[in-house]
Amino acid sequence: MYNIIIYLYQLGVAIASLFNEKVRKMWRGERDAFRVLREQVDPEAKYVWFHAASLGEFEQGRPLMEQLRREHPEYKILLTFFSPSGYEVRKNYEGADIICYLPLDTITNARRFLRTIRPVMAFFIKYEFWYNYLHILKHRNVPVYSVSSIFRPDQIFFKWYGKQYKLVLNCFTHFYVQNEVSRELLATLGITDVSVVGDTRFDRVLQIKQAVEAPLSSPEGDTIARWLGNEAPSGAVGGAPVFVAGSSWPPDEEIFIRYFMQHPEWKLIIAPHVIGEDHLQQIESKLQGWHVERYSKLAAQGDSAPLAPWRGVGGEALIIDCFGLLSSIYRYATVAYIGGGFGVSIHNTVEAAVWGVPVIFGPNNQKFQEAQELKACGGGIEIKSYDDFAACMNRLSANADETACRGKAAGDYVMGKAGATAKVLKDVNL
């Protein structure tokens, strides 16, 4: 049944690629993967394979890849992606020797792929369960590790109709899970090669923070500091508090822009999840009367001259119209907002929390352990409506002590969760 579904999916992707640019990139990338491997694989090398579905999973796997490269240079690293949102952003990542899409999970593709690479071990990050690849890896006695995985009772593995698919879990050598609930759920299936180590994403955001705080500042930091009118990052520049909205969607923007149109004393930095001209213009149209800049334009100007102070009635907003900067931009925030909570689900709360600022997000956050724990410790604040958001922002604006206390709680939470990377690599037989 699984293989029938995969072939039907393959047909659907081929048809959809005719009409959708993102799907077309994925379709072409998967078809091109074997050419990339044929040209780049060193038949004498020992490859460790990391698979990440998209950009978020890549960030979770990145600390593992980089520590492995430092401590075991005898291995080469193969990095594969499923989604264009991961591959297109990180296709030039210098921490891997080969980067490509993972061909669709057919038996033929899996055999051909593994015959070409012959990995000595494989790491699948979080929610990655490729049935044919995993079964063939097990048949070849290749150690396979699931890292930063998290399990919930509503997943197919734990349903009466998921009996066949749960067999894929038996293909893993060891699970390095985020919490005790996951370990207990796997135990109900007779799977006991499980260690609770936490989430490697905490290690990654701490890496980013340490790199950004290094003496050599980044070009994006120079550009944003220039826009803020200050040479150094700060949550309150020249008396103006800064609100950073990360991975925002239109429903998020409707809420926070509506509030700040009445509060121009705040400076806004908006990093939308979808960076397309239509969406960027939509954001700009909602900020009528404000002075709005795009990051790419400011970056192109360089640091030749400081920006003239804005003297208008409205406030100032900066739109981040490129990828890869958000995690370091949160350092400028007085308050951070994580988008997606009024849609399918929220995005990464941890990369904001690490900077020691209160983190606000929408109601669709139940499946995210870190969001629940941030709420519990006081570092995260859930809002369900515009009125909730306005009340929250009014309270934080009026009470610097509460803002500082919530920010400290968020930062302390991240620090207390670090260390998963070292636990995994210490345990793996390299």
mmCIF file of N, CA and C in Angstrom, residues 42-88:
data_model
loop_
_atom_site.group_PDB
_atom_site.id
_atom_site.type_symbol
_atom_site.label_atom_id
_atom_site.label_comp_id
_atom_site.label_asym_id
_atom_site.label_seq_id
_atom_site.Cartn_x
_atom_site.Cartn_y
_atom_site.Cartn_z
ATOM 1 N N ASP A 42 32.976 10.410 -3.838
ATOM 2 C CA ASP A 42 34.314 9.829 -3.827
ATOM 3 C C ASP A 42 34.175 8.361 -3.421
ATOM 4 N N PRO A 43 34.425 7.426 -4.318
ATOM 5 C CA PRO A 43 34.198 6.007 -3.998
ATOM 6 C C PRO A 43 35.083 5.479 -2.875
ATOM 7 N N GLU A 44 36.154 6.194 -2.559
ATOM 8 C CA GLU A 44 37.049 5.754 -1.494
ATOM 9 C C GLU A 44 36.687 6.347 -0.136
ATOM 10 N N ALA A 45 35.752 7.285 -0.115
ATOM 11 C CA ALA A 45 35.428 7.998 1.128
ATOM 12 C C ALA A 45 34.399 7.247 1.956
ATOM 13 N N LYS A 46 34.380 7.555 3.252
ATOM 14 C CA LYS A 46 33.364 7.041 4.168
ATOM 15 C C LYS A 46 32.368 8.165 4.441
ATOM 16 N N TYR A 47 31.120 7.958 4.011
ATOM 17 C CA TYR A 47 30.109 9.011 4.127
ATOM 18 C C TYR A 47 29.182 8.788 5.317
ATOM 19 N N VAL A 48 28.945 9.876 6.045
ATOM 20 C CA VAL A 48 27.883 9.905 7.043
ATOM 21 C C VAL A 48 26.750 10.722 6.437
ATOM 22 N N TRP A 49 25.583 10.126 6.385
ATOM 23 C CA TRP A 49 24.437 10.749 5.703
ATOM 24 C C TRP A 49 23.509 11.403 6.726
ATOM 25 N N PHE A 50 23.221 12.687 6.499
ATOM 26 C CA PHE A 50 22.233 13.430 7.285
ATOM 27 C C PHE A 50 21.068 13.789 6.369
ATOM 28 N N HIS A 51 19.858 13.480 6.819
ATOM 29 C CA HIS A 51 18.682 13.883 6.044
ATOM 30 C C HIS A 51 17.802 14.823 6.856
ATOM 31 N N ALA A 52 17.483 15.972 6.268
ATOM 32 C CA ALA A 52 16.602 16.968 6.885
ATOM 33 C C ALA A 52 15.497 17.309 5.896
ATOM 34 N N ALA A 53 14.273 17.264 6.347
ATOM 35 C CA ALA A 53 13.165 17.554 5.438
ATOM 36 C C ALA A 53 13.271 18.972 4.900
ATOM 37 N N SER A 54 13.492 19.937 5.790
ATOM 38 C CA SER A 54 13.489 21.331 5.378
ATOM 39 C C SER A 54 14.481 22.118 6.219
ATOM 40 N N LEU A 55 14.325 23.443 6.215
ATOM 41 C CA LEU A 55 15.304 24.315 6.857
ATOM 42 C C LEU A 55 15.328 24.135 8.372
ATOM 43 N N GLY A 56 14.157 23.971 8.983
ATOM 44 C CA GLY A 56 14.114 23.805 10.434
ATOM 45 C C GLY A 56 14.837 22.563 10.892
ATOM 46 N N GLU A 57 14.628 21.457 10.191
ATOM 47 C CA GLU A 57 15.313 20.218 10.530
ATOM 48 C C GLU A 57 16.818 20.321 10.267
ATOM 49 N N PHE A 58 17.184 21.049 9.222
ATOM 50 C CA PHE A 58 18.604 21.282 8.958
ATOM 51 C C PHE A 58 19.268 21.978 10.147
ATOM 52 N N GLU A 59 18.600 22.999 10.690
ATOM 53 C CA GLU A 59 19.169 23.726 11.820
ATOM 54 C C GLU A 59 19.328 22.809 13.033
ATOM 55 N N GLN A 60 18.428 21.821 13.172
ATOM 56 C CA GLN A 60 18.571 20.864 14.266
ATOM 57 C C GLN A 60 19.750 19.921 14.027
ATOM 58 N N GLY A 61 19.959 19.554 12.790
ATOM 59 C CA GLY A 61 21.052 18.648 12.473
ATOM 60 C C GLY A 61 22.402 19.330 12.357
ATOM 61 N N ARG A 62 22.418 20.611 12.161
ATOM 62 C CA ARG A 62 23.665 21.339 11.914
ATOM 63 C C ARG A 62 24.695 21.207 13.041
ATOM 64 N N PRO A 63 24.304 21.327 14.314
ATOM 65 C CA PRO A 63 25.326 21.152 15.365
ATOM 66 C C PRO A 63 25.983 19.775 15.323
ATOM 67 N N LEU A 64 25.219 18.746 14.984
ATOM 68 C CA LEU A 64 25.785 17.399 14.872
ATOM 69 C C LEU A 64 26.796 17.317 13.743
ATOM 70 N N MET A 65 26.415 17.855 12.572
ATOM 71 C CA MET A 65 27.316 17.822 11.422
ATOM 72 C C MET A 65 28.626 18.544 11.722
ATOM 73 N N GLU A 66 28.516 19.710 12.336
ATOM 74 C CA GLU A 66 29.703 20.527 12.549
ATOM 75 C C GLU A 66 30.614 19.952 13.632
ATOM 76 N N GLN A 67 30.026 19.389 14.680
ATOM 77 C CA GLN A 67 30.866 18.764 15.696
ATOM 78 C C GLN A 67 31.500 17.485 15.166
ATOM 79 N N LEU A 68 30.747 16.720 14.376
ATOM 80 C CA LEU A 68 31.308 15.505 13.785
ATOM 81 C C LEU A 68 32.470 15.845 12.860
ATOM 82 N N ARG A 69 32.318 16.904 12.070
ATOM 83 C CA ARG A 69 33.394 17.298 11.148
ATOM 84 C C ARG A 69 34.645 17.726 11.921
ATOM 85 N N ARG A 70 34.448 18.420 13.028
ATOM 86 C CA ARG A 70 35.603 18.862 13.823
ATOM 87 C C ARG A 70 36.320 17.686 14.473
ATOM 88 N N GLU A 71 35.542 16.758 15.022
ATOM 89 C CA GLU A 71 36.133 15.687 15.817
ATOM 90 C C GLU A 71 36.496 14.451 14.997
ATOM 91 N N HIS A 72 35.874 14.292 13.824
ATOM 92 C CA HIS A 72 36.125 13.098 13.005
ATOM 93 C C HIS A 72 36.273 13.493 11.525
ATOM 94 N N PRO A 73 37.362 14.154 11.188
ATOM 95 C CA PRO A 73 37.567 14.594 9.800
ATOM 96 C C PRO A 73 37.757 13.440 8.828
ATOM 97 N N GLU A 74 37.871 12.220 9.340
ATOM 98 C CA GLU A 74 38.017 11.072 8.437
ATOM 99 C C GLU A 74 36.728 10.745 7.688
ATOM 100 N N TYR A 75 35.614 11.316 8.140
ATOM 101 C CA TYR A 75 34.338 11.086 7.463
ATOM 102 C C TYR A 75 33.998 12.263 6.546
ATOM 103 N N LYS A 76 33.292 11.956 5.463
ATOM 104 C CA LYS A 76 32.682 12.999 4.645
ATOM 105 C C LYS A 76 31.187 13.023 4.937
ATOM 106 N N ILE A 77 30.578 14.166 4.689
ATOM 107 C CA ILE A 77 29.171 14.352 5.043
ATOM 108 C C ILE A 77 28.330 14.550 3.799
ATOM 109 N N LEU A 78 27.282 13.757 3.691
ATOM 110 C CA LEU A 78 26.248 13.920 2.675
ATOM 111 C C LEU A 78 25.025 14.506 3.360
ATOM 112 N N LEU A 79 24.508 15.595 2.821
ATOM 113 C CA LEU A 79 23.311 16.236 3.355
ATOM 114 C C LEU A 79 22.220 16.226 2.292
ATOM 115 N N THR A 80 21.047 15.692 2.638
ATOM 116 C CA THR A 80 19.929 15.684 1.698
ATOM 117 C C THR A 80 18.739 16.431 2.284
ATOM 118 N N PHE A 81 17.949 16.997 1.367
ATOM 119 C CA PHE A 81 16.723 17.708 1.727
ATOM 120 C C PHE A 81 15.550 17.124 0.954
ATOM 121 N N PHE A 82 14.370 17.305 1.498
ATOM 122 C CA PHE A 82 13.145 16.985 0.776
ATOM 123 C C PHE A 82 12.524 18.243 0.188
ATOM 124 N N SER A 83 12.528 19.339 0.946
ATOM 125 C CA SER A 83 11.818 20.552 0.549
ATOM 126 C C SER A 83 12.740 21.600 -0.068
ATOM 127 N N PRO A 84 12.251 22.318 -1.082
ATOM 128 C CA PRO A 84 13.030 23.429 -1.648
ATOM 129 C C PRO A 84 13.327 24.518 -0.631
ATOM 130 N N SER A 85 12.452 24.704 0.364
ATOM 131 C CA SER A 85 12.687 25.749 1.361
ATOM 132 C C SER A 85 13.912 25.444 2.215
ATOM 133 N N GLY A 86 14.345 24.201 2.222
ATOM 134 C CA GLY A 86 15.604 23.862 2.877
ATOM 135 C C GLY A 86 16.760 23.876 1.903
ATOM 136 N N TYR A 87 16.590 23.160 0.790
ATOM 137 C CA TYR A 87 17.690 23.017 -0.170
ATOM 138 C C TYR A 87 18.102 24.359 -0.777
ATOM 139 N N GLU A 88 17.137 25.163 -1.216
ATOM 140 C CA GLU A 88 17.470 26.403 -1.918
ATOM 141 C C GLU A 88 18.217 27.385 -1.015
#
